[in-house]
């Protein structure tokens, strides 16, 4: 039985509190930015010669100085919720992707990962908490207390408005506030239900050691796979791609999901190794670590494939409305956009390609941390250009991002480790447990 150490509990609470304080400081600094200061920031951006729009809304409606200033003001004041939004979506996606990985193993009747079953269940325990943050953000947006989603402005679908946008008018059957709210609740409540149900069914399997109950666990796992397949695609549309509603990509749903899946496997590695090193999970061995390293390497390569396929096809087509999505990132986000390929592709490729290195605890855990940070940067690149635009390189934004990351990481640590302390680490009722205990990678 795992015991949540007071030191680690204090660390998670400190992260929570410090994160809230930093986010609060960043929030008040952001609200204190005057119109004159914003105008100066806007003129500095224009004077730099980098005028590529980062969002389709910059190309719709009046293009005079007043309209540009209004748009810049919205972007600057989007900073606090944009910083929280990308971190919240990322960690919610990571916990849902871990539950997906867990269900794949049950659906495949895989024996090797049974030892880390409780690790994955504990990580999935974050889902309702992460979902609650996203529901709060949803309400702030639909009641126009935030402006992360351009399409929520009613003027854009009013044919009599100077800001009328014919593309959004055609998309409003899907992109409308009531349907968006309903979908968000479906994603959060549905994922929370499956996280609870799968944990409860797994516990029942332990208590009864019944193959009938295990069959029900298998069926619920298949059900979540189907739910996740549709929901992860739809929340990528809603929470990420609809930030720039003129642009769309058929690769985007896979791209955003694989980013979370790779990070989720990295989190499983970190928690499993932590339990192993502290004597709570001695059954976890080099073979289990090797297979998790294989999945970390494979998902990193899959992410690279989806990134390249999305980027290259759009760049090669050279359609202005589509290429602009990337061109704005080249101009305004050059320190973060292409360099993330080094973290998310090149380092995993060079380090994890060797089979023997995947048994090295220090190397694999280091790469797990690198992958998580790299994909967090990936989500930064998905959200910030369309919400904050070129006004991201300021002290306020760095304070806000640091605060949001510390707060969510603290909440994640606290909920996951608290859930783990309430679970029996070894699923003794699982019929494949013995196979996992004696598992050896054959090569």
Short mmCIF file of C-alpha atoms in Angstrom, two decimals:
data_model
loop_
_atom_site.label_atom_id
_atom_site.label_comp_id
_atom_site.label_asym_id
_atom_site.label_seq_id
_atom_site.Cartn_x
_atom_site.Cartn_y
_atom_site.Cartn_z
CA UNK A 1 0.00 0.00 0.00
CA UNK A 2 1.41 3.37 -1.01
CA UNK A 3 1.67 6.06 1.64
CA UNK A 4 1.54 9.68 0.47
CA UNK A 5 4.60 11.12 2.21
CA UNK A 6 4.09 14.37 4.17
CA UNK A 7 7.06 15.90 2.32
CA UNK A 8 5.59 15.19 -1.11
CA UNK A 9 2.15 16.32 0.04
CA UNK A 10 3.64 19.58 1.29
CA UNK A 11 5.44 20.03 -2.04
CA UNK A 12 2.21 19.63 -4.01
CA UNK A 13 0.40 22.10 -1.74
CA UNK A 14 3.29 24.59 -2.05
CA UNK A 15 3.06 24.28 -5.84
CA UNK A 16 -0.67 24.95 -5.63
CA UNK A 17 -0.33 28.00 -3.40
CA UNK A 18 2.70 29.50 -5.16
CA UNK A 19 1.02 28.89 -8.51
CA UNK A 20 -2.11 30.74 -7.39
CA UNK A 21 -0.09 33.63 -5.99
CA UNK A 22 2.00 33.99 -9.16
CA UNK A 23 -1.08 33.72 -11.36
CA UNK A 24 -2.80 36.38 -9.24
CA UNK A 25 0.22 38.68 -9.56
CA UNK A 26 0.30 38.16 -13.31
CA UNK A 27 -3.45 38.74 -13.54
CA UNK A 28 -3.31 42.11 -11.76
CA UNK A 29 -0.23 43.18 -13.73
CA UNK A 30 -2.12 42.34 -16.92
CA UNK A 31 -5.23 44.25 -15.87
CA UNK A 32 -3.06 47.26 -15.08
CA UNK A 33 -1.81 47.59 -18.66
CA UNK A 34 -3.21 50.86 -20.03
CA UNK A 35 -4.57 51.53 -23.49
CA UNK A 36 -1.58 53.78 -24.15
CA UNK A 37 0.80 50.95 -23.28
CA UNK A 38 -1.09 48.54 -25.53
CA UNK A 39 -0.91 51.06 -28.38
CA UNK A 40 2.84 51.29 -27.89
CA UNK A 41 3.14 47.49 -27.93
CA UNK A 42 1.08 47.33 -31.12
CA UNK A 43 3.16 49.97 -32.85
CA UNK A 44 6.37 48.19 -31.82
CA UNK A 45 5.11 44.97 -33.42
CA UNK A 46 4.16 46.78 -36.63
CA UNK A 47 7.50 48.63 -36.70
CA UNK A 48 9.40 45.34 -36.51
CA UNK A 49 8.15 44.48 -40.00
CA UNK A 50 6.51 41.26 -38.80
CA UNK A 51 2.92 41.87 -39.80
CA UNK A 52 1.72 38.32 -40.47
CA UNK A 53 -1.64 37.76 -38.75
CA UNK A 54 -1.70 35.06 -36.08
CA UNK A 55 -5.48 34.71 -36.28
CA UNK A 56 -8.16 34.92 -38.95
CA UNK A 57 -10.04 37.60 -36.98
CA UNK A 58 -7.30 40.07 -37.89
CA UNK A 59 -8.34 39.82 -41.54
CA UNK A 60 -12.10 40.33 -41.01
CA UNK A 61 -13.91 43.62 -40.47
CA UNK A 62 -12.51 47.16 -40.50
CA UNK A 63 -8.74 47.46 -40.87
CA UNK A 64 -8.20 50.98 -39.51
CA UNK A 65 -6.09 51.99 -36.50
CA UNK A 66 -9.03 51.85 -34.07
CA UNK A 67 -9.94 48.30 -35.13
CA UNK A 68 -6.30 47.17 -34.79
CA UNK A 69 -6.08 48.71 -31.33
CA UNK A 70 -9.32 47.04 -30.26
CA UNK A 71 -8.01 43.71 -31.44
CA UNK A 72 -4.65 44.23 -29.71
CA UNK A 73 -6.45 45.14 -26.47
CA UNK A 74 -8.42 41.88 -26.54
CA UNK A 75 -5.25 39.91 -27.24
CA UNK A 76 -3.30 41.51 -24.39
CA UNK A 77 -6.11 40.98 -21.91
CA UNK A 78 -6.48 37.36 -23.07
CA UNK A 79 -3.11 36.58 -21.51
CA UNK A 80 -4.30 35.25 -18.10
CA UNK A 81 -6.96 32.82 -19.31
CA UNK A 82 -4.95 31.77 -22.36
CA UNK A 83 -2.07 30.77 -20.07
CA UNK A 84 -4.41 28.75 -17.86
CA UNK A 85 -6.34 27.31 -20.81
CA UNK A 86 -3.42 25.62 -22.57
CA UNK A 87 -2.10 24.11 -19.32
CA UNK A 88 -5.57 22.92 -18.24
CA UNK A 89 -6.40 21.33 -21.61
CA UNK A 90 -2.99 19.65 -21.72
CA UNK A 91 -3.19 17.98 -18.30
CA UNK A 92 -6.83 16.97 -18.78
CA UNK A 93 -5.82 15.43 -22.11
CA UNK A 94 -2.85 13.65 -20.50
CA UNK A 95 -5.03 12.02 -17.82
CA UNK A 96 -7.64 10.99 -20.39
CA UNK A 97 -4.91 9.60 -22.68
CA UNK A 98 -3.49 7.54 -19.79
CA UNK A 99 -6.95 6.05 -19.22
CA UNK A 100 -7.09 5.32 -22.96
CA UNK A 101 -3.72 3.56 -22.78
CA UNK A 102 -4.99 1.60 -19.76
CA UNK A 103 -8.10 0.52 -21.65
CA UNK A 104 -6.11 -0.53 -24.71
CA UNK A 105 -4.11 -2.91 -22.52
CA UNK A 106 -7.29 -4.47 -21.10
CA UNK A 107 -8.95 -4.69 -24.50
CA UNK A 108 -5.85 -6.43 -25.88
CA UNK A 109 -5.62 -8.72 -22.82
CA UNK A 110 -2.01 -7.59 -22.49
CA UNK A 111 -0.20 -9.16 -19.57
CA UNK A 112 2.95 -7.05 -19.21
CA UNK A 113 1.38 -3.80 -17.85
CA UNK A 114 -0.81 -5.29 -15.09
CA UNK A 115 1.83 -4.33 -12.49
CA UNK A 116 1.26 -0.63 -13.32
CA UNK A 117 -2.55 -0.87 -13.51
CA UNK A 118 -3.02 1.12 -10.30
CA UNK A 119 -0.56 3.76 -11.48
CA UNK A 120 -2.71 4.42 -14.54
CA UNK A 121 -5.92 4.41 -12.48
CA UNK A 122 -4.44 6.97 -10.09
CA UNK A 123 -3.43 9.28 -12.96
CA UNK A 124 -6.96 8.99 -14.37
CA UNK A 125 -8.27 10.23 -10.99
CA UNK A 126 -7.26 13.74 -12.06
CA UNK A 127 -9.90 13.78 -14.83
CA UNK A 128 -12.82 15.29 -12.84
CA UNK A 129 -10.57 17.93 -11.27
CA UNK A 130 -9.01 18.93 -14.57
CA UNK A 131 -12.45 18.86 -16.14
CA UNK A 132 -13.79 21.23 -13.47
CA UNK A 133 -11.17 23.84 -14.46
CA UNK A 134 -12.23 23.54 -18.11
CA UNK A 135 -15.91 23.89 -17.20
CA UNK A 136 -15.12 27.09 -15.27
CA UNK A 137 -13.19 28.41 -18.28
CA UNK A 138 -16.15 27.48 -20.48
CA UNK A 139 -18.54 29.56 -18.37
CA UNK A 140 -16.14 32.53 -18.39
CA UNK A 141 -16.05 32.37 -22.19
CA UNK A 142 -19.75 31.86 -22.86
CA UNK A 143 -20.64 34.75 -20.54
CA UNK A 144 -18.06 36.90 -22.37
CA UNK A 145 -15.79 37.35 -19.36
CA UNK A 146 -13.05 36.00 -21.59
CA UNK A 147 -12.44 36.25 -25.34
CA UNK A 148 -10.40 33.17 -26.18
CA UNK A 149 -12.88 32.07 -28.86
CA UNK A 150 -13.41 34.66 -31.56
CA UNK A 151 -16.49 32.89 -32.96
CA UNK A 152 -18.50 33.57 -29.76
CA UNK A 153 -18.88 37.24 -30.75
CA UNK A 154 -22.51 37.55 -32.01
CA UNK A 155 -21.59 40.37 -34.40
CA UNK A 156 -19.60 37.96 -36.53
CA UNK A 157 -22.68 36.02 -37.59
CA UNK A 158 -24.93 39.06 -38.00
CA UNK A 159 -25.20 39.90 -41.73
CA UNK A 160 -25.92 43.54 -40.84
CA UNK A 161 -22.73 43.97 -38.81
CA UNK A 162 -19.53 45.54 -40.14
CA UNK A 163 -17.70 42.57 -38.58
CA UNK A 164 -19.81 39.96 -40.38
CA UNK A 165 -17.81 36.83 -41.15
CA UNK A 166 -19.37 34.60 -43.81
CA UNK A 167 -17.20 31.61 -42.87
CA UNK A 168 -18.34 31.69 -39.25
CA UNK A 169 -21.91 32.22 -40.42
CA UNK A 170 -21.67 28.93 -42.32
CA UNK A 171 -20.10 27.16 -39.32
CA UNK A 172 -22.51 28.40 -36.67
CA UNK A 173 -24.55 25.18 -36.68
CA UNK A 174 -21.60 23.61 -34.90
CA UNK A 175 -19.84 26.66 -33.47
CA UNK A 176 -22.58 28.13 -31.29
CA UNK A 177 -22.53 28.71 -27.55
CA UNK A 178 -25.28 26.30 -26.36
CA UNK A 179 -23.94 23.37 -28.39
CA UNK A 180 -20.37 24.18 -27.29
CA UNK A 181 -21.44 24.14 -23.63
CA UNK A 182 -23.27 20.84 -24.05
CA UNK A 183 -20.29 19.23 -25.76
CA UNK A 184 -17.89 20.42 -23.07
CA UNK A 185 -20.08 18.93 -20.35
CA UNK A 186 -20.30 15.66 -22.30
CA UNK A 187 -16.50 15.44 -22.55
CA UNK A 188 -15.90 16.19 -18.88
CA UNK A 189 -18.78 14.22 -17.38
CA UNK A 190 -18.28 11.29 -19.76
CA UNK A 191 -14.55 10.98 -19.05
CA UNK A 192 -15.15 11.40 -15.31
CA UNK A 193 -17.79 8.66 -15.36
CA UNK A 194 -15.51 6.21 -17.17
CA UNK A 195 -12.61 6.99 -14.80
CA UNK A 196 -14.87 6.22 -11.82
CA UNK A 197 -16.50 3.16 -13.37
CA UNK A 198 -13.26 1.54 -14.54
CA UNK A 199 -11.64 2.04 -11.13
CA UNK A 200 -14.71 0.61 -9.38
CA UNK A 201 -14.85 -2.38 -11.72
CA UNK A 202 -11.13 -3.03 -11.31
CA UNK A 203 -11.59 -3.00 -7.53
CA UNK A 204 -14.49 -5.44 -7.87
CA UNK A 205 -12.28 -7.78 -9.89
CA UNK A 206 -9.76 -7.73 -7.04
CA UNK A 207 -12.40 -8.44 -4.43
CA UNK A 208 -14.19 -11.26 -6.27
CA UNK A 209 -11.40 -12.66 -8.48
CA UNK A 210 -14.25 -13.45 -10.83
CA UNK A 211 -13.66 -13.87 -14.54
CA UNK A 212 -17.19 -12.60 -15.12
CA UNK A 213 -16.32 -9.31 -13.42
CA UNK A 214 -13.10 -9.16 -15.44
CA UNK A 215 -15.20 -9.56 -18.58
CA UNK A 216 -17.21 -6.51 -17.50
CA UNK A 217 -13.94 -4.61 -17.00
CA UNK A 218 -13.00 -5.55 -20.55
CA UNK A 219 -16.35 -4.29 -21.86
CA UNK A 220 -16.11 -0.97 -20.03
CA UNK A 221 -12.58 -0.57 -21.37
CA UNK A 222 -13.83 -1.03 -24.92
CA UNK A 223 -16.58 1.50 -24.19
CA UNK A 224 -14.08 4.11 -23.06
CA UNK A 225 -11.92 3.52 -26.14
CA UNK A 226 -14.93 4.34 -28.31
CA UNK A 227 -15.83 7.38 -26.16
CA UNK A 228 -12.27 8.68 -26.17
CA UNK A 229 -11.98 8.23 -29.92
CA UNK A 230 -14.90 10.59 -30.56
CA UNK A 231 -14.49 12.92 -27.57
CA UNK A 232 -10.76 13.57 -28.00
CA UNK A 233 -11.38 14.50 -31.62
CA UNK A 234 -14.25 16.81 -30.74
CA UNK A 235 -12.53 18.56 -27.82
CA UNK A 236 -9.53 19.20 -30.08
CA UNK A 237 -11.94 21.00 -32.41
CA UNK A 238 -13.68 22.88 -29.62
CA UNK A 239 -10.91 23.79 -27.18
CA UNK A 240 -8.01 24.19 -29.58
CA UNK A 241 -8.75 24.37 -33.30
CA UNK A 242 -11.78 26.68 -32.96
CA UNK A 243 -9.47 29.33 -31.52
CA UNK A 244 -8.76 30.11 -35.17
CA UNK A 245 -12.07 29.12 -36.77
CA UNK A 246 -11.08 29.92 -40.38
CA UNK A 247 -8.35 27.29 -40.28
CA UNK A 248 -8.82 23.55 -40.01
CA UNK A 249 -6.75 20.42 -40.41
CA UNK A 250 -7.80 16.79 -40.73
CA UNK A 251 -4.56 15.82 -38.94
CA UNK A 252 -5.15 18.10 -35.97
CA UNK A 253 -7.16 15.69 -33.84
CA UNK A 254 -4.46 13.00 -34.10
CA UNK A 255 -1.72 15.55 -33.60
CA UNK A 256 -3.16 16.95 -30.38
CA UNK A 257 -4.16 13.52 -29.03
CA UNK A 258 -0.75 11.90 -29.66
CA UNK A 259 0.90 14.83 -27.89
CA UNK A 260 -1.11 13.97 -24.77
CA UNK A 261 -0.60 10.22 -25.21
CA UNK A 262 3.18 10.58 -25.37
CA UNK A 263 3.12 12.82 -22.30
CA UNK A 264 0.79 10.40 -20.52
CA UNK A 265 3.23 7.52 -21.03
CA UNK A 266 5.98 9.80 -19.69
CA UNK A 267 3.90 10.45 -16.55
CA UNK A 268 3.35 6.67 -16.11
CA UNK A 269 7.14 6.19 -16.31
CA UNK A 270 7.86 8.87 -13.71
CA UNK A 271 5.28 7.57 -11.23
CA UNK A 272 6.22 3.91 -11.72
CA UNK A 273 9.93 4.59 -11.25
CA UNK A 274 9.19 6.74 -8.19
CA UNK A 275 7.25 3.86 -6.61
CA UNK A 276 9.98 1.40 -7.55
CA UNK A 277 12.79 3.50 -6.09
CA UNK A 278 10.89 4.05 -2.84
CA UNK A 279 10.16 0.37 -2.35
CA UNK A 280 6.40 0.48 -2.99
CA UNK A 281 6.44 -1.40 -6.30
CA UNK A 282 9.37 -3.87 -6.31
CA UNK A 283 7.66 -5.98 -9.00
CA UNK A 284 8.27 -3.22 -11.54
CA UNK A 285 11.48 -4.16 -13.36
CA UNK A 286 13.71 -3.35 -16.33
CA UNK A 287 11.39 -5.18 -18.73
CA UNK A 288 8.39 -3.05 -17.82
CA UNK A 289 10.53 0.07 -18.08
CA UNK A 290 11.78 -1.07 -21.48
CA UNK A 291 8.26 -1.50 -22.85
CA UNK A 292 7.18 1.90 -21.54
CA UNK A 293 10.31 3.34 -23.17
CA UNK A 294 9.28 1.68 -26.43
CA UNK A 295 5.87 3.36 -26.25
CA UNK A 296 7.48 6.70 -25.35
CA UNK A 297 9.76 6.42 -28.38
CA UNK A 298 6.96 5.24 -30.69
CA UNK A 299 4.50 7.99 -29.70
CA UNK A 300 7.23 10.61 -30.09
CA UNK A 301 7.83 9.42 -33.65
CA UNK A 302 4.08 9.29 -34.32
CA UNK A 303 3.72 12.87 -33.07
CA UNK A 304 6.50 13.91 -35.44
CA UNK A 305 4.76 12.22 -38.34
CA UNK A 306 1.46 14.01 -37.65
CA UNK A 307 3.24 17.35 -37.15
CA UNK A 308 5.14 16.99 -40.42
CA UNK A 309 2.12 15.74 -42.38
CA UNK A 310 0.00 18.66 -41.18
CA UNK A 311 2.70 21.25 -41.76
CA UNK A 312 4.05 20.02 -45.10
CA UNK A 313 0.72 19.49 -46.83
CA UNK A 314 -0.53 22.95 -45.89
CA UNK A 315 2.76 24.63 -46.73
CA UNK A 316 3.00 22.86 -50.08
CA UNK A 317 -0.59 23.78 -51.02
CA UNK A 318 0.25 27.47 -50.37
CA UNK A 319 -3.36 28.52 -49.77
CA UNK A 320 -3.12 31.93 -48.01
CA UNK A 321 -5.89 31.28 -45.47
CA UNK A 322 -4.20 28.04 -44.43
CA UNK A 323 -0.50 28.88 -44.64
CA UNK A 324 -1.12 31.98 -42.53
CA UNK A 325 -1.62 29.70 -39.50
CA UNK A 326 2.03 28.67 -39.75
CA UNK A 327 3.47 31.90 -41.11
CA UNK A 328 2.26 33.91 -38.12
CA UNK A 329 3.94 31.38 -35.85
CA UNK A 330 7.19 31.65 -37.81
CA UNK A 331 7.25 35.41 -37.40
CA UNK A 332 5.98 35.88 -33.84
CA UNK A 333 6.76 32.53 -32.18
CA UNK A 334 10.10 31.62 -33.75
CA UNK A 335 11.76 30.87 -30.36
CA UNK A 336 9.15 28.21 -29.54
CA UNK A 337 7.56 26.84 -32.74
CA UNK A 338 10.29 25.05 -34.71
CA UNK A 339 12.71 24.56 -31.76
CA UNK A 340 10.14 22.30 -30.09
CA UNK A 341 11.02 19.69 -32.76
CA UNK A 342 14.40 19.29 -31.05
CA UNK A 343 12.70 18.42 -27.75
CA UNK A 344 9.82 16.34 -29.08
CA UNK A 345 11.52 14.56 -31.98
CA UNK A 346 15.28 14.80 -32.17
CA UNK A 347 16.13 14.05 -28.52
CA UNK A 348 13.78 11.02 -28.23
CA UNK A 349 15.10 9.74 -31.56
CA UNK A 350 18.76 10.01 -30.61
CA UNK A 351 18.42 8.84 -27.02
CA UNK A 352 15.68 6.20 -27.04
CA UNK A 353 16.43 4.41 -30.30
CA UNK A 354 18.70 1.92 -28.50
CA UNK A 355 16.97 -1.05 -26.88
CA UNK A 356 19.47 -1.29 -24.05
CA UNK A 357 19.17 2.40 -23.11
CA UNK A 358 15.45 1.91 -22.48
CA UNK A 359 16.42 -0.13 -19.39
CA UNK A 360 18.39 2.75 -17.88
CA UNK A 361 16.20 4.33 -15.19
CA UNK A 362 17.97 7.69 -15.13
CA UNK A 363 17.99 8.13 -18.89
CA UNK A 364 14.37 7.07 -19.41
CA UNK A 365 13.03 9.22 -16.55
CA UNK A 366 15.05 12.20 -17.81
CA UNK A 367 13.60 11.73 -21.28
CA UNK A 368 10.11 11.42 -19.75
CA UNK A 369 10.53 14.86 -18.16
CA UNK A 370 11.88 16.27 -21.44
CA UNK A 371 8.89 14.87 -23.38
CA UNK A 372 6.35 16.34 -20.93
CA UNK A 373 7.98 19.78 -21.12
CA UNK A 374 8.22 19.53 -24.90
CA UNK A 375 4.55 18.73 -25.38
CA UNK A 376 3.52 21.39 -22.89
CA UNK A 377 5.41 23.77 -25.19
CA UNK A 378 3.50 22.22 -28.10
CA UNK A 379 0.18 23.13 -26.46
CA UNK A 380 1.54 26.62 -25.81
CA UNK A 381 2.08 26.92 -29.57
CA UNK A 382 -1.44 25.67 -30.26
CA UNK A 383 -3.22 28.16 -27.98
CA UNK A 384 -1.21 31.35 -27.51
CA UNK A 385 -0.80 32.61 -31.12
CA UNK A 386 -4.56 32.64 -31.73
CA UNK A 387 -5.47 34.17 -28.37
CA UNK A 388 -2.57 36.44 -27.42
CA UNK A 389 -0.99 36.96 -30.83
CA UNK A 390 2.41 38.70 -30.87
CA UNK A 391 1.95 40.03 -27.32
CA UNK A 392 3.32 36.99 -25.49
CA UNK A 393 6.93 37.95 -24.88
CA UNK A 394 6.29 40.04 -21.75
CA UNK A 395 7.04 39.56 -18.03
CA UNK A 396 3.32 39.26 -17.27
CA UNK A 397 2.93 36.29 -19.60
CA UNK A 398 5.89 34.43 -18.10
CA UNK A 399 4.54 34.97 -14.58
CA UNK A 400 1.07 33.83 -15.67
CA UNK A 401 2.40 30.70 -17.39
CA UNK A 402 4.64 29.79 -14.46
CA UNK A 403 1.72 30.31 -12.07
CA UNK A 404 -0.68 28.25 -14.20
CA UNK A 405 1.85 25.41 -14.60
CA UNK A 406 2.69 25.29 -10.88
CA UNK A 407 -0.98 25.40 -9.89
CA UNK A 408 -2.08 22.62 -12.26
CA UNK A 409 1.02 20.48 -11.55
CA UNK A 410 0.40 20.86 -7.81
CA UNK A 411 -3.25 19.89 -8.22
CA UNK A 412 -2.26 16.98 -10.47
CA UNK A 413 0.32 15.70 -7.97
CA UNK A 414 -2.04 16.03 -5.02
CA UNK A 415 -5.02 14.28 -6.65
CA UNK A 416 -2.98 11.50 -8.29
CA UNK A 417 -0.91 10.62 -5.22
CA UNK A 418 -3.92 10.89 -2.92
CA UNK A 419 -5.83 8.49 -5.18
CA UNK A 420 -2.82 6.16 -5.32
CA UNK A 421 -2.64 6.03 -1.52
CA UNK A 422 -6.21 4.69 -1.45
CA UNK A 423 -5.57 1.91 -3.96
CA UNK A 424 -4.09 -1.53 -3.50
CA UNK A 425 -0.98 -1.29 -5.67
CA UNK A 426 -1.05 -4.89 -6.89
CA UNK A 427 -4.28 -5.94 -8.69
CA UNK A 428 -4.37 -9.44 -7.19
CA UNK A 429 -7.66 -10.37 -8.87
CA UNK A 430 -6.45 -9.75 -12.41
CA UNK A 431 -6.00 -13.07 -14.27
CA UNK A 432 -2.89 -11.77 -16.06
CA UNK A 433 -1.03 -10.68 -12.92
CA UNK A 434 1.36 -13.64 -12.87
CA UNK A 435 2.29 -13.01 -16.51
CA UNK A 436 3.18 -9.43 -15.61
CA UNK A 437 5.28 -10.50 -12.62
CA UNK A 438 7.42 -12.92 -14.64
CA UNK A 439 7.42 -10.84 -17.82
CA UNK A 440 10.72 -10.66 -19.72
CA UNK A 441 11.34 -8.79 -22.93
CA UNK A 442 12.64 -11.48 -25.30
CA UNK A 443 15.33 -9.46 -27.08
#
